[in-house]
Each structure stands twice: as C-alpha cells, then as structure tokens.
XYZ file of N, CA and C in Angstrom:
696
model
N 2.784 5.104 15.336
C 3.321 4.845 13.901
C 3.538 3.303 13.684
N 4.158 2.671 14.762
C 4.387 1.245 14.712
C 3.020 0.483 14.749
N 2.057 1.054 15.427
C 0.782 0.493 15.511
C 0.139 0.470 14.155
N 0.237 1.582 13.364
C -0.306 1.556 11.980
C 0.404 0.571 11.113
N 1.701 0.457 11.229
C 2.483 -0.443 10.462
C 2.029 -1.890 10.832
N 1.876 -2.285 12.151
C 1.485 -3.609 12.499
C 0.161 -3.876 11.898
N -0.818 -3.001 12.043
C -2.178 -3.315 11.542
C -2.095 -3.599 9.905
N -1.267 -2.781 9.214
C -1.149 -3.042 7.830
C -0.507 -4.318 7.568
N 0.470 -4.796 8.282
C 1.092 -6.098 8.120
C 0.032 -7.267 8.394
N -0.683 -7.046 9.399
C -1.828 -8.092 9.779
C -2.843 -8.150 8.633
N -3.169 -7.068 8.010
C -4.138 -7.099 6.968
C -3.597 -7.842 5.760
N -2.145 -7.659 5.554
C -1.554 -8.356 4.494
C -1.178 -9.677 4.691
N -1.345 -10.096 5.995
C -0.941 -11.519 6.357
C -1.960 -12.128 7.193
N -3.188 -12.510 6.581
C -4.291 -12.966 7.401
C -4.058 -14.303 8.136
N -3.152 -15.052 7.589
C -2.835 -16.293 8.196
C -2.122 -16.073 9.593
N -1.228 -15.094 9.508
C -0.495 -14.666 10.834
C -1.537 -14.149 11.806
N -2.384 -13.236 11.269
C -3.434 -12.595 12.171
C -4.281 -13.750 12.869
N -4.545 -14.620 12.069
C -5.456 -15.761 12.598
C -4.744 -16.572 13.717
N -3.543 -16.859 13.444
C -2.682 -17.640 14.419
C -2.471 -16.914 15.745
N -2.179 -15.610 15.579
C -2.038 -14.694 16.783
C -3.319 -14.617 17.631
N -4.401 -14.534 16.881
C -5.705 -14.488 17.429
C -6.112 -15.676 18.210
N -5.781 -16.812 17.552
C -6.040 -18.134 18.290
C -5.322 -18.199 19.600
N -4.046 -17.824 19.568
C -3.224 -17.769 20.788
C -3.879 -16.825 21.881
N -4.319 -15.695 21.419
C -4.916 -14.694 22.254
C -6.223 -15.289 22.989
N -7.007 -15.890 22.131
C -8.262 -16.520 22.646
C -8.094 -17.602 23.605
N -7.013 -18.449 23.370
C -6.712 -19.525 24.316
C -6.218 -19.094 25.644
N -5.581 -17.900 25.614
C -4.906 -17.416 26.844
C -5.884 -16.454 27.665
N -6.427 -15.575 26.835
C -7.238 -14.604 27.495
C -8.738 -15.036 27.697
N -9.330 -15.580 26.613
C -10.760 -15.876 26.646
C -11.517 -14.736 26.316
N -12.808 -14.709 26.761
C -13.855 -13.598 26.403
C -14.354 -12.920 27.632
N -13.832 -13.309 28.762
C -14.410 -12.695 30.118
C -13.661 -11.487 30.646
N -12.557 -11.242 29.930
C -11.763 -10.057 30.352
C -10.860 -9.692 29.216
N -10.258 -8.521 29.252
C -9.297 -8.031 28.390
C -7.838 -8.577 28.709
N -6.921 -8.549 27.683
C -5.541 -8.850 27.966
C -5.009 -7.824 29.004
N -4.074 -8.274 29.829
C -3.350 -7.468 30.704
C -1.971 -7.759 30.812
N -1.183 -7.022 31.621
C 0.261 -7.199 31.595
C 0.705 -8.619 32.030
N -0.072 -9.320 32.876
C 0.303 -10.718 33.196
C 0.191 -11.678 32.087
N -0.454 -11.357 31.019
C -0.471 -12.290 29.940
C 0.645 -12.267 28.957
N 1.514 -11.244 29.157
C 2.636 -11.018 28.211
C 3.443 -12.300 27.918
N 3.971 -13.095 28.961
C 4.814 -14.143 28.815
C 4.014 -15.287 28.242
N 2.687 -15.270 28.290
C 1.945 -16.412 27.695
C 1.452 -16.113 26.306
N 1.988 -15.018 25.691
C 1.503 -14.715 24.353
C 2.835 -14.502 23.413
N 3.686 -15.488 23.428
C 4.923 -15.369 22.720
C 4.749 -15.218 21.175
N 3.749 -15.850 20.581
C 3.668 -15.668 19.142
C 3.166 -14.242 18.804
N 2.238 -13.721 19.637
C 1.749 -12.328 19.439
C 2.851 -11.375 19.536
N 3.744 -11.483 20.533
C 5.017 -10.630 20.684
C 5.903 -10.822 19.520
N 6.016 -12.007 19.059
C 6.876 -12.303 17.906
C 6.403 -11.470 16.630
N 5.074 -11.358 16.546
C 4.528 -10.638 15.445
C 4.869 -9.136 15.570
N 4.815 -8.626 16.719
C 5.260 -7.210 16.860
C 6.734 -7.095 16.563
N 7.574 -7.969 17.027
C 9.094 -7.849 16.763
C 9.290 -8.022 15.289
N 8.579 -8.937 14.709
C 8.921 -9.172 13.280
C 8.402 -7.931 12.408
N 7.411 -7.276 12.818
C 6.999 -6.019 12.208
C 7.988 -4.985 12.335
N 8.648 -4.864 13.484
C 9.745 -3.851 13.720
C 10.984 -4.203 12.906
N 11.222 -5.542 12.802
C 12.442 -6.030 12.034
C 12.124 -5.698 10.597
N 11.064 -6.135 9.984
C 10.742 -5.972 8.610
C 10.586 -4.586 8.089
N 10.028 -3.766 9.013
C 9.741 -2.321 8.590
C 10.154 -1.417 9.725
N 11.545 -1.177 9.906
C 11.942 -0.292 11.066
C 11.451 1.113 10.838
N 11.038 1.757 11.912
C 10.473 3.033 11.827
C 11.434 4.085 11.321
N 12.655 3.992 11.705
C 13.732 4.896 11.241
C 14.748 3.938 10.496
N 14.609 3.790 9.262
C 15.472 2.715 8.474
C 16.883 3.015 8.561
N 17.476 4.248 8.654
C 18.799 4.465 8.717
C 19.354 4.743 10.123
N 18.462 4.599 11.057
C 18.841 4.872 12.458
C 19.110 6.298 12.803
N 19.393 6.638 14.047
C 19.816 7.907 14.510
C 21.292 8.126 14.100
N 21.644 9.307 13.423
C 23.049 9.526 13.241
C 23.878 9.603 14.447
N 25.031 8.950 14.419
C 26.054 9.148 15.538
C 27.323 9.873 14.953
N 28.175 10.250 15.935
C 29.414 10.912 15.520
C 30.567 10.487 16.455
N 31.678 10.404 15.824
C 32.848 9.966 16.667
C 33.414 11.149 17.496
N 33.769 10.792 18.730
C 34.297 11.743 19.685
C 35.822 11.850 19.497
N 36.412 10.880 18.871
C 37.806 10.919 18.662
C 38.176 9.964 17.343
N 39.419 10.102 16.903
C 39.749 9.220 15.805
C 39.470 7.776 16.176
N 39.104 6.945 15.233
C 38.842 5.557 15.579
C 39.343 4.699 14.276
N 39.443 3.373 14.576
C 39.798 2.537 13.454
C 38.887 1.290 13.625
N 38.374 0.827 12.512
C 37.448 -0.368 12.571
C 37.810 -1.183 11.383
N 38.326 -2.420 11.599
C 38.621 -3.395 10.477
C 39.330 -2.669 9.354
N 40.450 -1.951 9.802
C 41.329 -1.235 8.806
C 40.814 -0.024 8.272
N 39.510 0.393 8.654
C 39.009 1.730 8.161
C 39.334 2.875 9.236
N 39.814 3.992 8.799
C 40.001 5.175 9.664
C 38.818 6.003 9.715
N 38.221 6.189 10.937
C 37.063 6.992 11.047
C 37.480 8.250 11.797
N 37.689 9.453 11.213
C 38.117 10.643 11.816
C 37.241 11.129 12.966
N 37.796 11.908 13.762
C 37.010 12.586 14.913
C 35.921 13.442 14.280
N 34.842 13.485 14.809
C 33.735 14.390 14.260
C 32.911 13.772 13.138
N 33.340 12.580 12.695
C 32.655 11.985 11.494
C 31.392 11.457 11.806
N 30.370 11.786 10.896
C 29.014 11.237 11.138
C 28.968 9.711 10.745
N 28.296 8.910 11.572
C 28.343 7.516 11.377
C 26.810 7.160 11.310
N 26.282 6.506 10.041
C 25.016 6.126 9.979
C 24.987 4.564 10.173
N 24.045 4.160 11.035
C 23.796 2.680 11.226
C 22.588 2.248 10.404
N 22.860 1.584 9.293
C 21.802 1.167 8.401
C 21.007 0.002 8.954
N 19.965 0.403 9.765
C 19.107 -0.622 10.300
C 18.429 -1.456 9.247
N 18.008 -0.809 8.192
C 17.322 -1.580 7.051
C 18.220 -2.674 6.611
N 19.461 -2.393 6.327
C 20.418 -3.472 5.897
C 20.649 -4.502 6.953
N 20.892 -4.120 8.251
C 21.090 -5.033 9.332
C 19.937 -6.006 9.430
N 18.724 -5.515 9.253
C 17.553 -6.420 9.403
C 17.321 -7.352 8.238
N 18.160 -7.036 7.168
C 18.010 -7.966 5.980
C 19.411 -8.655 5.746
N 20.042 -8.923 6.785
C 21.277 -9.697 6.751
C 20.876 -11.149 6.790
N 21.181 -11.829 5.667
C 20.860 -13.251 5.629
C 21.538 -14.045 6.468
N 22.676 -13.675 7.040
C 23.419 -14.428 7.934
C 22.762 -14.510 9.355
N 21.975 -13.456 9.559
C 21.285 -13.331 10.875
C 19.794 -13.804 10.778
N 19.308 -13.479 9.663
C 17.893 -13.676 9.509
C 17.580 -14.541 8.196
N 17.168 -15.829 8.280
C 16.847 -16.617 7.131
C 15.654 -16.019 6.439
N 15.786 -16.027 5.056
C 14.688 -15.394 4.193
C 14.351 -13.991 4.632
N 15.272 -13.161 4.749
C 15.074 -11.919 5.424
C 13.957 -11.026 4.840
N 13.661 -11.126 3.595
C 12.681 -10.210 2.983
C 11.200 -10.717 3.218
N 11.060 -11.946 3.743
C 9.771 -12.434 4.117
C 9.367 -12.093 5.520
N 8.035 -11.898 5.664
C 7.474 -11.593 7.043
C 7.156 -13.063 7.758
N 8.014 -13.333 8.685
C 8.021 -14.642 9.355
C 8.114 -14.452 10.961
N 7.047 -14.261 11.583
C 7.074 -14.070 13.027
C 7.766 -15.294 13.787
N 7.652 -16.435 13.190
C 8.258 -17.667 13.767
C 9.761 -17.495 14.106
N 10.344 -16.558 13.337
C 11.835 -16.477 13.554
C 12.207 -15.919 15.053
N 11.103 -15.251 15.653
C 11.271 -14.809 17.057
C 10.487 -15.656 17.998
N 10.035 -16.785 17.542
C 9.179 -17.539 18.459
C 9.635 -18.973 18.652
N 9.694 -19.398 19.925
C 10.133 -20.735 20.318
C 8.998 -21.264 21.196
N 8.292 -22.242 20.628
C 7.107 -22.768 21.285
C 7.588 -23.357 22.714
N 6.694 -23.069 23.681
C 7.014 -23.510 25.060
C 7.913 -22.606 25.796
N 8.522 -21.607 25.285
C 9.492 -20.734 25.936
C 8.817 -19.353 26.120
N 9.095 -18.691 27.199
C 8.449 -17.313 27.463
C 8.855 -16.332 26.479
N 8.088 -15.217 26.540
C 8.436 -14.019 25.657
C 9.782 -13.487 25.969
N 10.515 -13.077 24.960
C 11.811 -12.300 25.215
C 11.800 -11.174 24.250
N 11.650 -9.907 24.877
C 11.665 -8.665 24.047
C 13.069 -8.418 23.497
N 14.059 -8.629 24.200
C 15.337 -8.375 23.740
C 15.861 -7.051 23.873
N 15.394 -6.264 24.873
C 15.739 -4.946 25.080
C 17.144 -4.876 25.708
N 17.858 -3.824 25.400
C 19.242 -3.727 26.056
C 20.169 -3.154 25.085
N 21.278 -2.372 25.493
C 22.286 -1.870 24.621
C 23.251 -2.679 24.005
N 23.466 -3.915 24.529
C 24.507 -4.803 24.029
C 24.133 -5.464 22.683
N 24.735 -5.000 21.642
C 24.378 -5.317 20.303
C 24.222 -6.864 20.140
N 25.245 -7.552 20.659
C 25.255 -9.030 20.472
C 24.180 -9.707 21.091
N 23.423 -9.111 21.994
C 22.367 -9.756 22.703
C 20.965 -9.321 22.102
N 20.971 -8.449 21.191
C 19.666 -7.947 20.620
C 19.319 -8.902 19.396
N 17.976 -9.022 19.152
C 17.621 -9.634 17.984
C 16.978 -8.737 16.912
N 16.808 -7.463 17.208
C 16.542 -6.498 16.139
C 17.090 -5.195 16.707
N 17.240 -4.108 15.828
C 17.997 -2.823 16.112
C 17.071 -1.642 15.978
N 15.685 -1.815 16.113
C 14.874 -0.769 15.893
C 15.055 0.364 17.012
N 15.560 0.026 18.134
C 15.870 0.945 19.222
C 17.242 1.411 19.355
N 18.042 1.051 18.343
C 19.473 1.461 18.363
C 20.411 0.483 19.109
N 21.487 1.016 19.573
C 22.512 0.152 20.236
C 23.560 1.046 20.985
N 24.237 0.328 21.807
C 25.337 1.126 22.461
C 24.878 2.157 23.447
N 25.734 3.201 23.732
C 25.368 4.226 24.789
C 24.126 5.055 24.301
N 23.909 5.134 23.043
C 22.787 5.903 22.590
C 21.517 5.122 22.287
N 21.496 3.977 22.802
C 20.385 3.066 22.721
C 19.186 3.777 23.291
N 17.951 3.602 22.771
C 16.786 4.253 23.256
C 16.454 3.874 24.692
N 16.526 4.916 25.593
C 16.326 4.678 26.932
C 14.792 4.329 27.306
N 13.980 4.720 26.356
C 12.561 4.406 26.615
C 11.997 3.188 25.921
N 12.907 2.336 25.541
C 12.534 1.110 24.729
C 11.582 0.179 25.604
N 11.646 0.193 26.920
C 10.865 -0.715 27.679
C 9.406 -0.106 27.674
N 9.348 1.150 27.870
C 7.999 1.815 27.690
C 7.388 1.621 26.445
N 8.191 1.791 25.297
C 7.650 1.597 23.944
C 7.090 0.161 23.809
N 7.916 -0.836 24.265
C 7.410 -2.180 24.082
C 6.276 -2.529 24.893
N 6.180 -1.947 26.082
C 4.977 -2.157 26.967
C 3.777 -1.582 26.368
N 3.923 -0.301 25.739
C 2.751 0.409 25.131
C 2.237 -0.415 23.940
N 3.185 -0.917 23.116
C 2.899 -1.704 21.899
C 2.055 -2.914 22.425
N 2.559 -3.540 23.436
C 1.970 -4.810 23.840
C 0.459 -4.629 24.310
N 0.308 -3.669 25.233
C -1.022 -3.535 25.769
C -2.034 -2.915 24.776
N -1.581 -2.060 23.958
C -2.464 -1.481 22.797
C -2.875 -2.449 21.851
N -1.851 -3.108 21.277
C -2.091 -4.025 20.154
C -2.783 -5.367 20.671
N -2.459 -5.803 21.812
C -3.140 -7.046 22.318
C -4.677 -6.765 22.501
N -4.995 -5.651 22.921
C -6.444 -5.255 23.084
C -7.103 -5.056 21.745
N -6.461 -4.435 20.753
C -6.969 -4.299 19.523
C -7.323 -5.703 18.878
N -6.322 -6.566 18.942
C -6.441 -7.867 18.401
C -7.530 -8.754 19.154
N -7.591 -8.631 20.456
C -8.498 -9.383 21.247
C -9.883 -8.905 20.951
N -10.191 -7.604 20.909
C -11.505 -7.109 20.927
C -12.198 -6.761 19.614
N -11.338 -6.545 18.509
C -11.892 -6.050 17.288
C -11.499 -6.955 16.113
N -12.488 -7.125 15.243
C -12.186 -7.712 13.914
C -11.864 -6.441 13.075
N -10.830 -6.638 12.270
C -10.517 -5.515 11.324
C -10.156 -6.086 9.958
N -10.628 -5.216 8.912
C -10.383 -5.759 7.592
C -10.271 -4.522 6.632
N -9.887 -4.843 5.465
C -9.854 -3.719 4.542
C -11.117 -3.452 3.862
N -11.482 -2.197 3.614
C -12.784 -1.847 2.954
C -12.792 -2.487 1.609
N -14.074 -2.763 1.077
C -14.246 -3.266 -0.231
C -14.507 -2.234 -1.297
N -13.792 -2.352 -2.480
C -14.095 -1.517 -3.567
C -15.526 -1.667 -3.980
N -16.343 -0.633 -4.083
C -17.722 -0.666 -4.360
C -18.045 -1.274 -5.693
N -17.194 -1.138 -6.619
C -17.255 -1.641 -7.942
C -16.928 -3.133 -8.155
N -15.739 -3.463 -7.672
C -15.274 -4.795 -7.787
C -15.523 -5.778 -6.586
N -15.933 -5.124 -5.452
C -16.169 -5.853 -4.225
C -14.883 -6.572 -3.702
N -13.699 -6.138 -4.116
C -12.406 -6.641 -3.702
C -11.847 -5.701 -2.615
N -11.134 -6.330 -1.662
C -10.476 -5.467 -0.609
C -9.530 -4.447 -1.097
N -9.674 -3.216 -0.654
C -8.720 -2.071 -1.011
C -7.557 -2.202 0.011
N -6.511 -2.892 -0.458
C -5.438 -3.224 0.531
C -4.073 -2.693 -0.009
N -3.539 -1.776 0.684
C -2.183 -1.348 0.265
C -1.153 -2.383 0.087
N -0.349 -2.306 -0.860
C 0.770 -3.292 -1.127
C 1.930 -2.874 -0.303
N 2.387 -3.662 0.722
C 3.417 -3.251 1.598
C 4.746 -3.361 0.851
N 4.824 -4.032 -0.356
C 6.095 -4.057 -1.073
C 6.143 -2.822 -2.137
N 5.140 -2.042 -2.170
C 5.179 -0.828 -3.061
C 5.589 0.403 -2.260
N 6.942 0.639 -2.332
C 7.480 1.830 -1.566
C 6.823 3.134 -1.836
N 6.733 3.453 -3.141
C 6.219 4.706 -3.511
C 4.749 4.983 -3.144
N 3.861 3.871 -3.299
C 2.495 4.132 -3.060
C 2.118 3.919 -1.560
N 2.806 3.188 -0.819
C 2.316 2.738 0.436
C 3.090 3.476 1.677
N 4.372 3.841 1.379
C 5.230 4.295 2.513
C 5.597 5.781 2.328
N 5.677 6.425 3.413
C 6.200 7.866 3.403
C 7.648 7.856 3.076
N 8.074 9.106 2.530
C 9.493 9.182 2.303
C 10.142 10.074 3.415
N 11.447 9.845 3.609
C 12.192 10.778 4.539
C 12.829 9.858 5.685
N 13.235 10.630 6.748
C 13.934 10.032 7.827
C 13.208 8.931 8.587
N 11.914 9.135 8.698
C 10.993 8.195 9.359
C 10.063 7.585 8.321
N 9.977 6.302 8.301
C 9.102 5.671 7.255
C 7.881 5.037 7.937
N 6.659 5.601 7.566
C 5.410 5.121 8.054
C 4.424 4.906 6.896
N 3.341 4.136 7.246
C 2.414 3.917 6.126
C 1.718 5.113 5.700
N 1.469 5.452 4.424
C 0.568 6.529 4.139
C -0.839 6.187 4.547
N -1.683 7.096 4.731
C -2.998 6.868 5.305
C -3.731 5.789 4.501
N -4.421 4.919 5.205
C -5.190 3.861 4.625
C -6.417 3.601 5.481
N -7.432 2.887 4.944
C -8.653 2.699 5.576
C -8.772 1.407 6.062
N -9.398 1.236 7.255
C -9.692 -0.145 7.883
C -11.045 -0.145 8.511
N -11.718 -1.249 8.313
C -13.086 -1.425 8.935
C -12.839 -2.094 10.275
N -13.355 -1.592 11.286
C -13.349 -2.174 12.673
C -14.655 -2.529 13.127
N -14.840 -3.738 13.774
C -16.129 -4.074 14.442
C -15.865 -4.936 15.619
N -16.642 -4.954 16.691
C -16.412 -5.830 17.798
C -16.591 -7.265 17.463
N -15.723 -8.080 17.957
C -15.733 -9.507 17.662
C -17.064 -10.237 18.068
N -17.671 -9.703 19.084
C -18.961 -10.219 19.606
C -19.557 -9.186 20.469
N -20.860 -9.472 20.898
C -21.560 -8.600 21.836
C -20.802 -8.592 23.223
N -20.212 -9.774 23.534
C -19.513 -9.750 24.821
C -18.221 -9.021 24.781
N -17.557 -9.039 23.709
C -16.412 -8.158 23.626
C -16.705 -6.638 23.529
N -17.828 -6.311 22.849
C -18.304 -4.939 22.839
C -18.670 -4.473 24.265
N -19.286 -5.305 25.034
C -19.722 -4.887 26.425
C -18.480 -4.730 27.276
N -17.494 -5.559 27.129
C -16.246 -5.342 28.003
C -15.526 -4.108 27.613
N -15.472 -3.903 26.288
C -14.808 -2.632 25.772
C -15.462 -1.410 26.390
N -16.843 -1.344 26.327
C -17.526 -0.216 26.845
C -17.404 0.010 28.286
N -17.342 -1.200 29.106
C -17.192 -1.144 30.441
C -15.713 -0.522 30.901
N -14.742 -0.984 30.041
C -13.414 -0.470 30.310
C -13.282 0.957 30.028
N -13.970 1.455 28.961
C -13.941 2.764 28.566
C -14.517 3.723 29.684
N -15.724 3.250 30.226
C -16.273 4.024 31.263
C -15.394 4.014 32.552
N -14.750 2.909 32.869
C -13.850 2.887 34.026
C -12.714 3.910 33.831
N -12.178 3.962 32.675
C -11.136 4.935 32.340
C -11.524 6.415 32.471
N -12.786 6.630 31.929
C -13.350 7.965 32.009
C -13.501 8.355 33.476
N -14.015 7.351 34.285
C -14.186 7.704 35.680
C -12.890 8.061 36.433
N -11.799 7.310 35.998
C -10.463 7.612 36.586
C -10.012 8.906 36.164
N -10.274 9.257 34.813
C -9.883 10.620 34.357
C -10.515 11.697 35.129
N -11.837 11.599 35.370
C -12.670 12.563 36.166
C -12.015 12.703 37.597
N -11.653 11.614 38.148
C -11.079 11.625 39.520
C -9.893 12.398 39.552
N -9.016 12.365 38.461
C -7.878 13.125 38.375
C -7.987 14.502 37.841
N -9.334 14.919 37.628
C -9.647 16.260 37.213
C -9.129 16.578 35.749
N -9.029 15.432 34.907
C -8.608 15.660 33.622
C -9.833 15.613 32.633
N -9.590 16.200 31.490
C -10.666 16.270 30.494
C -10.989 14.943 29.992
N -12.352 14.549 29.897
C -12.706 13.257 29.393
C -13.153 13.450 27.995
N -13.267 12.224 27.300
C -13.754 12.155 25.857
C -15.192 12.219 25.899
N -15.920 13.229 25.356
C -17.269 13.355 25.386
C -17.958 12.959 24.153
N -17.082 12.421 23.230
C -17.751 12.055 21.904
C -18.618 10.816 22.061
C-alpha cells in the first residue's frame, strides 16, 4: 500500500523522481541492481520514502490506544479505559516540526553528506515521523517494513521507467490528483490510493537483461526450496 502511494507521489513530482534517480544511477550504475549495502549511500531516495509516509500516512488516525488507569496530562483527566486516538495526520502537519507541512519536500529528511537515518524506535522525541506509532505499542515490525520498502522501491526506481498513461483524445497524462481526497484516496481506517494505471518499461536493454537474470535466479531458488514458481 505504501508502495502504491510512493509511486503516485513520484508521478506527481517528476523533479523529485529525477533527482532520486540521478542519485541511484551515480551510486549503483547499470552493471548490477541496488542491494542492502547501498542504503546508506542513497539518503535522498530514503528521504523520498520517509516524506511519502509523512505526507500520506497509511493509518491517518493511528491505532487506537486505551488507558490502563486514570491519568492526567496538561490538566486533562483521562479516565481508566478511555480510548485515546493519536492523530498522525495532524502530527505530520505540525508547522512547528515540519516547515511548509502541506508540501511534499523530501529534503526535510535529507542532509547532504550524512548517512541515511530511518529513525525507527519507540521514543517519540527521537522520531521524525509517526507512521509506525510510538511508545510501548510502537510497530515491532518497523525495521522489516522499512527494509522491504527500501529494496522493493530502489529496484523499481533503478530498473523501470514509469509514467501515467495518455488520454487517447487529448494525449495528456491521466494522472490522479493527490490533493483530491474524494477522487484519489480510499475512505476509512486505512487510506490508500484508489486504483490507478501506470505504464512501466525497462530503462534500457541492459536493465532488462539484469532484471530477467535476477528473476531466473529467484525462480531457481524457489525450486530449490520446493516452492511454487511463477509460470506466467
């Protein structure tokens, strides 16, 4: 779901996509795919992922919590058993923490010359976004989620050109407006893009060859483990 959101944001911000791709090409080149060792050398790309999660959190109101006993916070009495909602959407648009919070600006998470910092961990004051929650109920799988996002999106960005399809009549891109809540985003507890179309193509013959080689290697490993392979 975050992958679909990331792709939609890149389509809507081609200058960001171009900058991330230039970084990817400089670090990885065309002789191999991105791997885990590249993560710290791709800080702008990682910043794009983080800014996507900040600007469009998957669960805008977070996971509901409940108090185990009476509590007081800044003069407010919170009774035992009271449901507490952490409004991640509002937190991510706090102008005291994020300058120009409604704008999509990956640079807010990017410091040139410094290594990547994902910012995972339950301590709220040390986090730079709250998509994975906070405190004792912080998502224990956040490191797996971030690693999965990195390896999947880095290889998509490295190997494929992607663009919005063209309207056959006007020849203009059919591109969902990310600011249009009703038309572009689902309603409910989880907010994801409504289905949209994307055109994918290998960036070059060399990229296509490496993608096919990697696919065959994965299929061979699948067979070795006696798992079903993709025969399509």
